Amino acid sequence: GYLLATLFASFGIAYRYWDWVDRPPTWMFFRHSLKTLLNPKGFRAFAKMGTAAADQIVLQRFIRKRSLRRWGAHFLLSWGCMLGFAITIPLVFGWVRFTSAGLDASRYQAWVMGFPAFTFPLDSLVAAVTFHALDIAAVMVIAGCVLSFLRRRHDEGDTATQRTDLDLMPLLLLIAVSATGIMLTVSETYLQGRNFGTIAYLHELTVILLLLSL
């Protein structure tokens, strides 16, 4: 289910992107951008692109100028989602996986693109961060969604222009995906795996709905 939904979303996003690029004004900018980057003198543009990426994608300071709450919501949502996709997509396609390190059951072997990368003990900080990175991403996404809902409730401009299908449903879907993902960890860690299968199906369903909505 994850794999088919990911492939469907990838083709859909590629189609929508090409449809956007194919418009005359956008195609002009796209063509000139390629021409600049492929030009030997255009390599200087990469330095400017790196600076712009650090400012607008990593720090997102252009949103902070509008308000601290808006910046916090956008920062948590964007980085929570990017972290989640950066982990789940390699797992879905099998690019990253984990196995026991030989006969030593207390250590795990990480594999990247079929090659052994590193081993780590199961009681280490590396293991905790590795196996709970999606939980960290889920907490970031939920916090970002809550800030977004609070801002939409108190900002008269947003309240007047927001739409259920484009503004509220995506936030609800993100909360559903994150909450069911955290519930899997809670079931495994604190409830001896009780209702794990049901929660796993619910999580898969919410992820598929999110991917299809893209």
JSON list of C-alpha atoms in Angstrom, two decimals:
[
{"chain": "A", "resi": 1, "resn": "GLY", "atom": "CA", "xyz": [0.00, 0.00, 0.00]},
{"chain": "A", "resi": 2, "resn": "TYR", "atom": "CA", "xyz": [2.76, 2.46, 0.90]},
{"chain": "A", "resi": 3, "resn": "LEU", "atom": "CA", "xyz": [4.69, 1.60, -2.27]},
{"chain": "A", "resi": 4, "resn": "LEU", "atom": "CA", "xyz": [1.73, 1.93, -4.66]},
{"chain": "A", "resi": 5, "resn": "ALA", "atom": "CA", "xyz": [0.59, 5.20, -3.08]},
{"chain": "A", "resi": 6, "resn": "THR", "atom": "CA", "xyz": [4.15, 6.59, -3.24]},
{"chain": "A", "resi": 7, "resn": "LEU", "atom": "CA", "xyz": [4.48, 5.68, -6.93]},
{"chain": "A", "resi": 8, "resn": "PHE", "atom": "CA", "xyz": [1.04, 7.15, -7.70]},
{"chain": "A", "resi": 9, "resn": "ALA", "atom": "CA", "xyz": [1.88, 10.38, -5.86]},
{"chain": "A", "resi": 10, "resn": "SER", "atom": "CA", "xyz": [5.28, 10.62, -7.59]},
{"chain": "A", "resi": 11, "resn": "PHE", "atom": "CA", "xyz": [3.74, 10.33, -11.06]},
{"chain": "A", "resi": 12, "resn": "GLY", "atom": "CA", "xyz": [0.98, 12.76, -10.10]},
{"chain": "A", "resi": 13, "resn": "ILE", "atom": "CA", "xyz": [3.39, 15.38, -8.76]},
{"chain": "A", "resi": 14, "resn": "ALA", "atom": "CA", "xyz": [5.65, 15.01, -11.81]},
{"chain": "A", "resi": 15, "resn": "TYR", "atom": "CA", "xyz": [2.65, 15.49, -14.11]},
{"chain": "A", "resi": 16, "resn": "ARG", "atom": "CA", "xyz": [1.43, 18.55, -12.22]},
{"chain": "A", "resi": 17, "resn": "TYR", "atom": "CA", "xyz": [4.95, 20.02, -12.20]},
{"chain": "A", "resi": 18, "resn": "TRP", "atom": "CA", "xyz": [5.35, 19.52, -15.97]},
{"chain": "A", "resi": 19, "resn": "ASP", "atom": "CA", "xyz": [1.90, 21.04, -16.51]},
{"chain": "A", "resi": 20, "resn": "TRP", "atom": "CA", "xyz": [3.08, 24.08, -14.54]},
{"chain": "A", "resi": 21, "resn": "VAL", "atom": "CA", "xyz": [6.41, 24.33, -16.41]},
{"chain": "A", "resi": 22, "resn": "ASP", "atom": "CA", "xyz": [4.62, 24.01, -19.76]},
{"chain": "A", "resi": 23, "resn": "ARG", "atom": "CA", "xyz": [2.89, 27.37, -19.31]},
{"chain": "A", "resi": 24, "resn": "PRO", "atom": "CA", "xyz": [4.52, 30.07, -21.50]},
{"chain": "A", "resi": 25, "resn": "PRO", "atom": "CA", "xyz": [5.66, 32.42, -18.67]},
{"chain": "A", "resi": 26, "resn": "THR", "atom": "CA", "xyz": [6.93, 29.53, -16.52]},
{"chain": "A", "resi": 27, "resn": "TRP", "atom": "CA", "xyz": [8.63, 27.84, -19.47]},
{"chain": "A", "resi": 28, "resn": "MET", "atom": "CA", "xyz": [10.52, 31.07, -20.19]},
{"chain": "A", "resi": 29, "resn": "PHE", "atom": "CA", "xyz": [11.93, 31.19, -16.65]},
{"chain": "A", "resi": 30, "resn": "PHE", "atom": "CA", "xyz": [12.63, 27.44, -16.69]},
{"chain": "A", "resi": 31, "resn": "ARG", "atom": "CA", "xyz": [14.48, 27.64, -20.02]},
{"chain": "A", "resi": 32, "resn": "HIS", "atom": "CA", "xyz": [16.57, 30.64, -18.98]},
{"chain": "A", "resi": 33, "resn": "SER", "atom": "CA", "xyz": [17.40, 28.96, -15.65]},
{"chain": "A", "resi": 34, "resn": "LEU", "atom": "CA", "xyz": [18.68, 25.84, -17.42]},
{"chain": "A", "resi": 35, "resn": "LYS", "atom": "CA", "xyz": [20.64, 27.97, -19.87]},
{"chain": "A", "resi": 36, "resn": "THR", "atom": "CA", "xyz": [22.28, 29.84, -17.00]},
{"chain": "A", "resi": 37, "resn": "LEU", "atom": "CA", "xyz": [23.14, 26.71, -15.02]},
{"chain": "A", "resi": 38, "resn": "LEU", "atom": "CA", "xyz": [24.57, 24.87, -18.06]},
{"chain": "A", "resi": 39, "resn": "ASN", "atom": "CA", "xyz": [26.70, 27.85, -19.03]},
{"chain": "A", "resi": 40, "resn": "PRO", "atom": "CA", "xyz": [30.31, 27.51, -17.75]},
{"chain": "A", "resi": 41, "resn": "LYS", "atom": "CA", "xyz": [30.05, 31.01, -16.32]},
{"chain": "A", "resi": 42, "resn": "GLY", "atom": "CA", "xyz": [26.79, 30.06, -14.68]},
{"chain": "A", "resi": 43, "resn": "PHE", "atom": "CA", "xyz": [28.47, 27.95, -12.01]},
{"chain": "A", "resi": 44, "resn": "ARG", "atom": "CA", "xyz": [28.67, 31.12, -9.97]},
{"chain": "A", "resi": 45, "resn": "ALA", "atom": "CA", "xyz": [24.91, 30.84, -9.64]},
{"chain": "A", "resi": 46, "resn": "PHE", "atom": "CA", "xyz": [25.31, 27.70, -7.51]},
{"chain": "A", "resi": 47, "resn": "ALA", "atom": "CA", "xyz": [26.85, 29.77, -4.70]},
{"chain": "A", "resi": 48, "resn": "LYS", "atom": "CA", "xyz": [23.88, 32.14, -4.77]},
{"chain": "A", "resi": 49, "resn": "MET", "atom": "CA", "xyz": [21.51, 29.18, -4.89]},
{"chain": "A", "resi": 50, "resn": "GLY", "atom": "CA", "xyz": [23.20, 27.68, -1.83]},
{"chain": "A", "resi": 51, "resn": "THR", "atom": "CA", "xyz": [22.89, 30.92, 0.09]},
{"chain": "A", "resi": 52, "resn": "ALA", "atom": "CA", "xyz": [19.25, 31.29, -0.93]},
{"chain": "A", "resi": 53, "resn": "ALA", "atom": "CA", "xyz": [18.50, 27.67, 0.03]},
{"chain": "A", "resi": 54, "resn": "ALA", "atom": "CA", "xyz": [20.07, 28.12, 3.47]},
{"chain": "A", "resi": 55, "resn": "ASP", "atom": "CA", "xyz": [18.05, 31.28, 4.06]},
{"chain": "A", "resi": 56, "resn": "GLN", "atom": "CA", "xyz": [14.70, 30.27, 2.55]},
{"chain": "A", "resi": 57, "resn": "ILE", "atom": "CA", "xyz": [14.57, 26.47, 2.95]},
{"chain": "A", "resi": 58, "resn": "VAL", "atom": "CA", "xyz": [16.68, 25.74, 6.05]},
{"chain": "A", "resi": 59, "resn": "LEU", "atom": "CA", "xyz": [16.01, 28.84, 8.18]},
{"chain": "A", "resi": 60, "resn": "GLN", "atom": "CA", "xyz": [12.91, 30.16, 6.35]},
{"chain": "A", "resi": 61, "resn": "ARG", "atom": "CA", "xyz": [13.59, 33.68, 7.58]},
{"chain": "A", "resi": 62, "resn": "PHE", "atom": "CA", "xyz": [11.33, 35.21, 4.92]},
{"chain": "A", "resi": 63, "resn": "ILE", "atom": "CA", "xyz": [8.34, 33.89, 6.90]},
{"chain": "A", "resi": 64, "resn": "ARG", "atom": "CA", "xyz": [9.73, 35.01, 10.26]},
{"chain": "A", "resi": 65, "resn": "LYS", "atom": "CA", "xyz": [9.50, 38.60, 9.04]},
{"chain": "A", "resi": 66, "resn": "ARG", "atom": "CA", "xyz": [5.69, 38.23, 8.93]},
{"chain": "A", "resi": 67, "resn": "SER", "atom": "CA", "xyz": [5.19, 36.80, 12.44]},
{"chain": "A", "resi": 68, "resn": "LEU", "atom": "CA", "xyz": [6.92, 34.47, 14.89]},
{"chain": "A", "resi": 69, "resn": "ARG", "atom": "CA", "xyz": [3.87, 32.19, 15.19]},
{"chain": "A", "resi": 70, "resn": "ARG", "atom": "CA", "xyz": [3.55, 31.85, 11.40]},
{"chain": "A", "resi": 71, "resn": "TRP", "atom": "CA", "xyz": [7.27, 31.07, 11.15]},
{"chain": "A", "resi": 72, "resn": "GLY", "atom": "CA", "xyz": [7.08, 28.47, 13.94]},
{"chain": "A", "resi": 73, "resn": "ALA", "atom": "CA", "xyz": [4.12, 26.71, 12.34]},
{"chain": "A", "resi": 74, "resn": "HIS", "atom": "CA", "xyz": [5.72, 26.66, 8.89]},
{"chain": "A", "resi": 75, "resn": "PHE", "atom": "CA", "xyz": [9.15, 25.63, 10.19]},
{"chain": "A", "resi": 76, "resn": "LEU", "atom": "CA", "xyz": [7.80, 22.70, 12.24]},
{"chain": "A", "resi": 77, "resn": "LEU", "atom": "CA", "xyz": [5.46, 21.54, 9.48]},
{"chain": "A", "resi": 78, "resn": "SER", "atom": "CA", "xyz": [7.98, 21.73, 6.66]},
{"chain": "A", "resi": 79, "resn": "TRP", "atom": "CA", "xyz": [10.89, 20.13, 8.49]},
{"chain": "A", "resi": 80, "resn": "GLY", "atom": "CA", "xyz": [8.67, 17.54, 10.16]},
{"chain": "A", "resi": 81, "resn": "CYS", "atom": "CA", "xyz": [7.28, 16.50, 6.77]},
{"chain": "A", "resi": 82, "resn": "MET", "atom": "CA", "xyz": [10.67, 16.56, 5.03]},
{"chain": "A", "resi": 83, "resn": "LEU", "atom": "CA", "xyz": [12.19, 14.43, 7.79]},
{"chain": "A", "resi": 84, "resn": "GLY", "atom": "CA", "xyz": [9.27, 12.00, 7.59]},
{"chain": "A", "resi": 85, "resn": "PHE", "atom": "CA", "xyz": [9.51, 11.61, 3.81]},
{"chain": "A", "resi": 86, "resn": "ALA", "atom": "CA", "xyz": [13.32, 11.38, 3.95]},
{"chain": "A", "resi": 87, "resn": "ILE", "atom": "CA", "xyz": [12.96, 8.36, 6.25]},
{"chain": "A", "resi": 88, "resn": "THR", "atom": "CA", "xyz": [9.87, 6.58, 4.91]},
{"chain": "A", "resi": 89, "resn": "ILE", "atom": "CA", "xyz": [10.61, 6.71, 1.17]},
{"chain": "A", "resi": 90, "resn": "PRO", "atom": "CA", "xyz": [14.02, 4.93, 1.47]},
{"chain": "A", "resi": 91, "resn": "LEU", "atom": "CA", "xyz": [12.39, 2.37, 3.79]},
{"chain": "A", "resi": 92, "resn": "VAL", "atom": "CA", "xyz": [9.48, 1.75, 1.40]},
{"chain": "A", "resi": 93, "resn": "PHE", "atom": "CA", "xyz": [11.80, 1.17, -1.57]},
{"chain": "A", "resi": 94, "resn": "GLY", "atom": "CA", "xyz": [14.27, -0.88, 0.49]},
{"chain": "A", "resi": 95, "resn": "TRP", "atom": "CA", "xyz": [17.14, 1.57, 0.06]},
{"chain": "A", "resi": 96, "resn": "VAL", "atom": "CA", "xyz": [17.65, 1.55, 3.85]},
{"chain": "A", "resi": 97, "resn": "ARG", "atom": "CA", "xyz": [17.06, -1.43, 6.15]},
{"chain": "A", "resi": 98, "resn": "PHE", "atom": "CA", "xyz": [18.27, -2.87, 9.45]},
{"chain": "A", "resi": 99, "resn": "THR", "atom": "CA", "xyz": [19.21, -6.41, 10.47]},
{"chain": "A", "resi": 100, "resn": "SER", "atom": "CA", "xyz": [20.88, -8.11, 13.42]},
{"chain": "A", "resi": 101, "resn": "ALA", "atom": "CA", "xyz": [24.65, -7.82, 13.30]},
{"chain": "A", "resi": 102, "resn": "GLY", "atom": "CA", "xyz": [25.56, -11.46, 12.82]},
{"chain": "A", "resi": 103, "resn": "LEU", "atom": "CA", "xyz": [25.24, -13.60, 15.95]},
{"chain": "A", "resi": 104, "resn": "ASP", "atom": "CA", "xyz": [25.28, -10.59, 18.25]},
{"chain": "A", "resi": 105, "resn": "ALA", "atom": "CA", "xyz": [21.61, -9.89, 18.96]},
{"chain": "A", "resi": 106, "resn": "SER", "atom": "CA", "xyz": [22.49, -6.76, 20.94]},
{"chain": "A", "resi": 107, "resn": "ARG", "atom": "CA", "xyz": [23.77, -4.91, 17.84]},
{"chain": "A", "resi": 108, "resn": "TYR", "atom": "CA", "xyz": [22.05, -3.89, 14.62]},
{"chain": "A", "resi": 109, "resn": "GLN", "atom": "CA", "xyz": [23.50, -3.52, 11.14]},
{"chain": "A", "resi": 110, "resn": "ALA", "atom": "CA", "xyz": [22.36, -0.61, 8.98]},
{"chain": "A", "resi": 111, "resn": "TRP", "atom": "CA", "xyz": [22.26, -1.23, 5.20]},
{"chain": "A", "resi": 112, "resn": "VAL", "atom": "CA", "xyz": [22.20, 1.58, 2.60]},
{"chain": "A", "resi": 113, "resn": "MET", "atom": "CA", "xyz": [21.50, 0.70, -1.05]},
{"chain": "A", "resi": 114, "resn": "GLY", "atom": "CA", "xyz": [22.38, -2.93, -0.28]},
{"chain": "A", "resi": 115, "resn": "PHE", "atom": "CA", "xyz": [25.78, -2.12, 1.27]},
{"chain": "A", "resi": 116, "resn": "PRO", "atom": "CA", "xyz": [26.62, -2.38, 5.00]},
{"chain": "A", "resi": 117, "resn": "ALA", "atom": "CA", "xyz": [26.92, 1.12, 6.45]},
{"chain": "A", "resi": 118, "resn": "PHE", "atom": "CA", "xyz": [27.48, 0.89, 10.22]},
{"chain": "A", "resi": 119, "resn": "THR", "atom": "CA", "xyz": [26.51, -1.10, 13.30]},
{"chain": "A", "resi": 120, "resn": "PHE", "atom": "CA", "xyz": [25.21, 0.18, 16.63]},
{"chain": "A", "resi": 121, "resn": "PRO", "atom": "CA", "xyz": [24.17, -1.29, 19.98]},
{"chain": "A", "resi": 122, "resn": "LEU", "atom": "CA", "xyz": [20.43, -1.41, 20.67]},
{"chain": "A", "resi": 123, "resn": "ASP", "atom": "CA", "xyz": [20.80, 0.40, 24.00]},
{"chain": "A", "resi": 124, "resn": "SER", "atom": "CA", "xyz": [22.68, 3.39, 22.50]},
{"chain": "A", "resi": 125, "resn": "LEU", "atom": "CA", "xyz": [21.60, 6.94, 21.73]},
{"chain": "A", "resi": 126, "resn": "VAL", "atom": "CA", "xyz": [22.13, 6.22, 18.02]},
{"chain": "A", "resi": 127, "resn": "ALA", "atom": "CA", "xyz": [19.57, 3.41, 18.19]},
{"chain": "A", "resi": 128, "resn": "ALA", "atom": "CA", "xyz": [17.06, 5.56, 20.08]},
{"chain": "A", "resi": 129, "resn": "VAL", "atom": "CA", "xyz": [17.32, 8.43, 17.58]},
{"chain": "A", "resi": 130, "resn": "THR", "atom": "CA", "xyz": [17.31, 6.07, 14.57]},
{"chain": "A", "resi": 131, "resn": "PHE", "atom": "CA", "xyz": [14.25, 4.08, 15.60]},
{"chain": "A", "resi": 132, "resn": "HIS", "atom": "CA", "xyz": [12.32, 7.09, 16.94]},
{"chain": "A", "resi": 133, "resn": "ALA", "atom": "CA", "xyz": [13.17, 9.64, 14.25]},
{"chain": "A", "resi": 134, "resn": "LEU", "atom": "CA", "xyz": [9.66, 9.28, 12.79]},
{"chain": "A", "resi": 135, "resn": "ASP", "atom": "CA", "xyz": [8.19, 9.95, 16.25]},
{"chain": "A", "resi": 136, "resn": "ILE", "atom": "CA", "xyz": [10.26, 13.14, 16.44]},
{"chain": "A", "resi": 137, "resn": "ALA", "atom": "CA", "xyz": [8.98, 14.15, 13.00]},
{"chain": "A", "resi": 138, "resn": "ALA", "atom": "CA", "xyz": [5.40, 13.35, 14.07]},
{"chain": "A", "resi": 139, "resn": "VAL", "atom": "CA", "xyz": [5.66, 15.57, 17.16]},
{"chain": "A", "resi": 140, "resn": "MET", "atom": "CA", "xyz": [7.02, 18.41, 15.00]},
{"chain": "A", "resi": 141, "resn": "VAL", "atom": "CA", "xyz": [4.15, 18.02, 12.51]},
{"chain": "A", "resi": 142, "resn": "ILE", "atom": "CA", "xyz": [1.46, 17.93, 15.21]},
{"chain": "A", "resi": 143, "resn": "ALA", "atom": "CA", "xyz": [2.94, 21.03, 16.89]},
{"chain": "A", "resi": 144, "resn": "GLY", "atom": "CA", "xyz": [3.05, 22.84, 13.53]},
{"chain": "A", "resi": 145, "resn": "CYS", "atom": "CA", "xyz": [-0.57, 21.88, 12.80]},
{"chain": "A", "resi": 146, "resn": "VAL", "atom": "CA", "xyz": [-1.72, 23.11, 16.22]},
{"chain": "A", "resi": 147, "resn": "LEU", "atom": "CA", "xyz": [0.03, 26.45, 15.68]},
{"chain": "A", "resi": 148, "resn": "SER", "atom": "CA", "xyz": [-1.57, 26.67, 12.22]},
{"chain": "A", "resi": 149, "resn": "PHE", "atom": "CA", "xyz": [-5.05, 26.00, 13.62]},
{"chain": "A", "resi": 150, "resn": "LEU", "atom": "CA", "xyz": [-4.52, 28.61, 16.36]},
{"chain": "A", "resi": 151, "resn": "ARG", "atom": "CA", "xyz": [-3.39, 31.19, 13.82]},
{"chain": "A", "resi": 152, "resn": "ARG", "atom": "CA", "xyz": [-6.31, 30.42, 11.51]},
{"chain": "A", "resi": 153, "resn": "ARG", "atom": "CA", "xyz": [-8.72, 30.80, 14.41]},
{"chain": "A", "resi": 154, "resn": "HIS", "atom": "CA", "xyz": [-7.45, 34.21, 15.50]},
{"chain": "A", "resi": 155, "resn": "ASP", "atom": "CA", "xyz": [-6.34, 35.73, 12.17]},
{"chain": "A", "resi": 156, "resn": "GLU", "atom": "CA", "xyz": [-9.37, 37.35, 10.58]},
{"chain": "A", "resi": 157, "resn": "GLY", "atom": "CA", "xyz": [-7.76, 37.41, 7.13]},
{"chain": "A", "resi": 158, "resn": "ASP", "atom": "CA", "xyz": [-7.06, 33.67, 7.20]},
{"chain": "A", "resi": 159, "resn": "THR", "atom": "CA", "xyz": [-10.48, 32.90, 8.65]},
{"chain": "A", "resi": 160, "resn": "ALA", "atom": "CA", "xyz": [-12.19, 34.77, 5.82]},
{"chain": "A", "resi": 161, "resn": "THR", "atom": "CA", "xyz": [-10.23, 33.17, 2.98]},
{"chain": "A", "resi": 162, "resn": "GLN", "atom": "CA", "xyz": [-9.51, 29.63, 4.21]},
{"chain": "A", "resi": 163, "resn": "ARG", "atom": "CA", "xyz": [-11.10, 26.63, 2.49]},
{"chain": "A", "resi": 164, "resn": "THR", "atom": "CA", "xyz": [-11.92, 23.29, 4.04]},
{"chain": "A", "resi": 165, "resn": "ASP", "atom": "CA", "xyz": [-10.43, 21.20, 1.21]},
{"chain": "A", "resi": 166, "resn": "LEU", "atom": "CA", "xyz": [-7.21, 23.17, 0.71]},
{"chain": "A", "resi": 167, "resn": "ASP", "atom": "CA", "xyz": [-6.46, 24.60, 4.17]},
{"chain": "A", "resi": 168, "resn": "LEU", "atom": "CA", "xyz": [-8.10, 22.52, 6.91]},
{"chain": "A", "resi": 169, "resn": "MET", "atom": "CA", "xyz": [-8.21, 18.95, 5.50]},
{"chain": "A", "resi": 170, "resn": "PRO", "atom": "CA", "xyz": [-4.43, 18.79, 4.83]},
{"chain": "A", "resi": 171, "resn": "LEU", "atom": "CA", "xyz": [-3.77, 19.77, 8.47]},
{"chain": "A", "resi": 172, "resn": "LEU", "atom": "CA", "xyz": [-6.24, 17.16, 9.74]},
{"chain": "A", "resi": 173, "resn": "LEU", "atom": "CA", "xyz": [-4.65, 14.49, 7.50]},
{"chain": "A", "resi": 174, "resn": "LEU", "atom": "CA", "xyz": [-1.17, 15.36, 8.78]},
{"chain": "A", "resi": 175, "resn": "ILE", "atom": "CA", "xyz": [-2.37, 15.12, 12.38]},
{"chain": "A", "resi": 176, "resn": "ALA", "atom": "CA", "xyz": [-4.01, 11.74, 11.64]},
{"chain": "A", "resi": 177, "resn": "VAL", "atom": "CA", "xyz": [-0.82, 10.37, 10.06]},
{"chain": "A", "resi": 178, "resn": "SER", "atom": "CA", "xyz": [1.37, 11.64, 12.92]},
{"chain": "A", "resi": 179, "resn": "ALA", "atom": "CA", "xyz": [-0.98, 10.56, 15.71]},
{"chain": "A", "resi": 180, "resn": "THR", "atom": "CA", "xyz": [-1.42, 7.01, 14.39]},
{"chain": "A", "resi": 181, "resn": "GLY", "atom": "CA", "xyz": [2.35, 6.75, 13.90]},
{"chain": "A", "resi": 182, "resn": "ILE", "atom": "CA", "xyz": [2.98, 7.73, 17.53]},
{"chain": "A", "resi": 183, "resn": "MET", "atom": "CA", "xyz": [0.25, 5.29, 18.64]},
{"chain": "A", "resi": 184, "resn": "LEU", "atom": "CA", "xyz": [2.26, 2.46, 17.03]},
{"chain": "A", "resi": 185, "resn": "THR", "atom": "CA", "xyz": [5.23, 3.30, 19.25]},
{"chain": "A", "resi": 186, "resn": "VAL", "atom": "CA", "xyz": [3.00, 3.60, 22.32]},
{"chain": "A", "resi": 187, "resn": "SER", "atom": "CA", "xyz": [1.41, 0.20, 21.58]},
{"chain": "A", "resi": 188, "resn": "GLU", "atom": "CA", "xyz": [4.77, -1.49, 21.14]},
{"chain": "A", "resi": 189, "resn": "THR", "atom": "CA", "xyz": [6.56, 0.19, 24.05]},
{"chain": "A", "resi": 190, "resn": "TYR", "atom": "CA", "xyz": [3.92, 0.49, 26.75]},
{"chain": "A", "resi": 191, "resn": "LEU", "atom": "CA", "xyz": [1.00, -1.82, 25.81]},
{"chain": "A", "resi": 192, "resn": "GLN", "atom": "CA", "xyz": [2.87, -5.03, 24.88]},
{"chain": "A", "resi": 193, "resn": "GLY", "atom": "CA", "xyz": [1.78, -4.63, 21.23]},
{"chain": "A", "resi": 194, "resn": "ARG", "atom": "CA", "xyz": [-1.94, -4.49, 22.05]},
{"chain": "A", "resi": 195, "resn": "ASN", "atom": "CA", "xyz": [-4.02, -3.48, 18.99]},
{"chain": "A", "resi": 196, "resn": "PHE", "atom": "CA", "xyz": [-0.79, -2.96, 17.02]},
{"chain": "A", "resi": 197, "resn": "GLY", "atom": "CA", "xyz": [-2.25, -4.52, 13.84]},
{"chain": "A", "resi": 198, "resn": "THR", "atom": "CA", "xyz": [-5.36, -2.34, 13.87]},
{"chain": "A", "resi": 199, "resn": "ILE", "atom": "CA", "xyz": [-3.32, 0.82, 14.45]},
{"chain": "A", "resi": 200, "resn": "ALA", "atom": "CA", "xyz": [-0.90, -0.19, 11.68]},
{"chain": "A", "resi": 201, "resn": "TYR", "atom": "CA", "xyz": [-3.81, -0.49, 9.20]},
{"chain": "A", "resi": 202, "resn": "LEU", "atom": "CA", "xyz": [-5.16, 2.91, 10.30]},
{"chain": "A", "resi": 203, "resn": "HIS", "atom": "CA", "xyz": [-1.71, 4.47, 9.91]},
{"chain": "A", "resi": 204, "resn": "GLU", "atom": "CA", "xyz": [-1.29, 2.96, 6.45]},
{"chain": "A", "resi": 205, "resn": "LEU", "atom": "CA", "xyz": [-4.72, 4.23, 5.44]},
{"chain": "A", "resi": 206, "resn": "THR", "atom": "CA", "xyz": [-4.00, 7.79, 6.58]},
{"chain": "A", "resi": 207, "resn": "VAL", "atom": "CA", "xyz": [-0.61, 7.79, 4.83]},
{"chain": "A", "resi": 208, "resn": "ILE", "atom": "CA", "xyz": [-2.18, 6.55, 1.58]},
{"chain": "A", "resi": 209, "resn": "LEU", "atom": "CA", "xyz": [-4.88, 9.23, 1.79]},
{"chain": "A", "resi": 210, "resn": "LEU", "atom": "CA", "xyz": [-2.22, 11.89, 2.38]},
{"chain": "A", "resi": 211, "resn": "LEU", "atom": "CA", "xyz": [-0.12, 10.72, -0.58]},
{"chain": "A", "resi": 212, "resn": "LEU", "atom": "CA", "xyz": [-3.16, 10.58, -2.88]},
{"chain": "A", "resi": 213, "resn": "SER", "atom": "CA", "xyz": [-4.22, 14.07, -1.77]},
{"chain": "A", "resi": 214, "resn": "LEU", "atom": "CA", "xyz": [-0.89, 15.45, -2.99]}
]
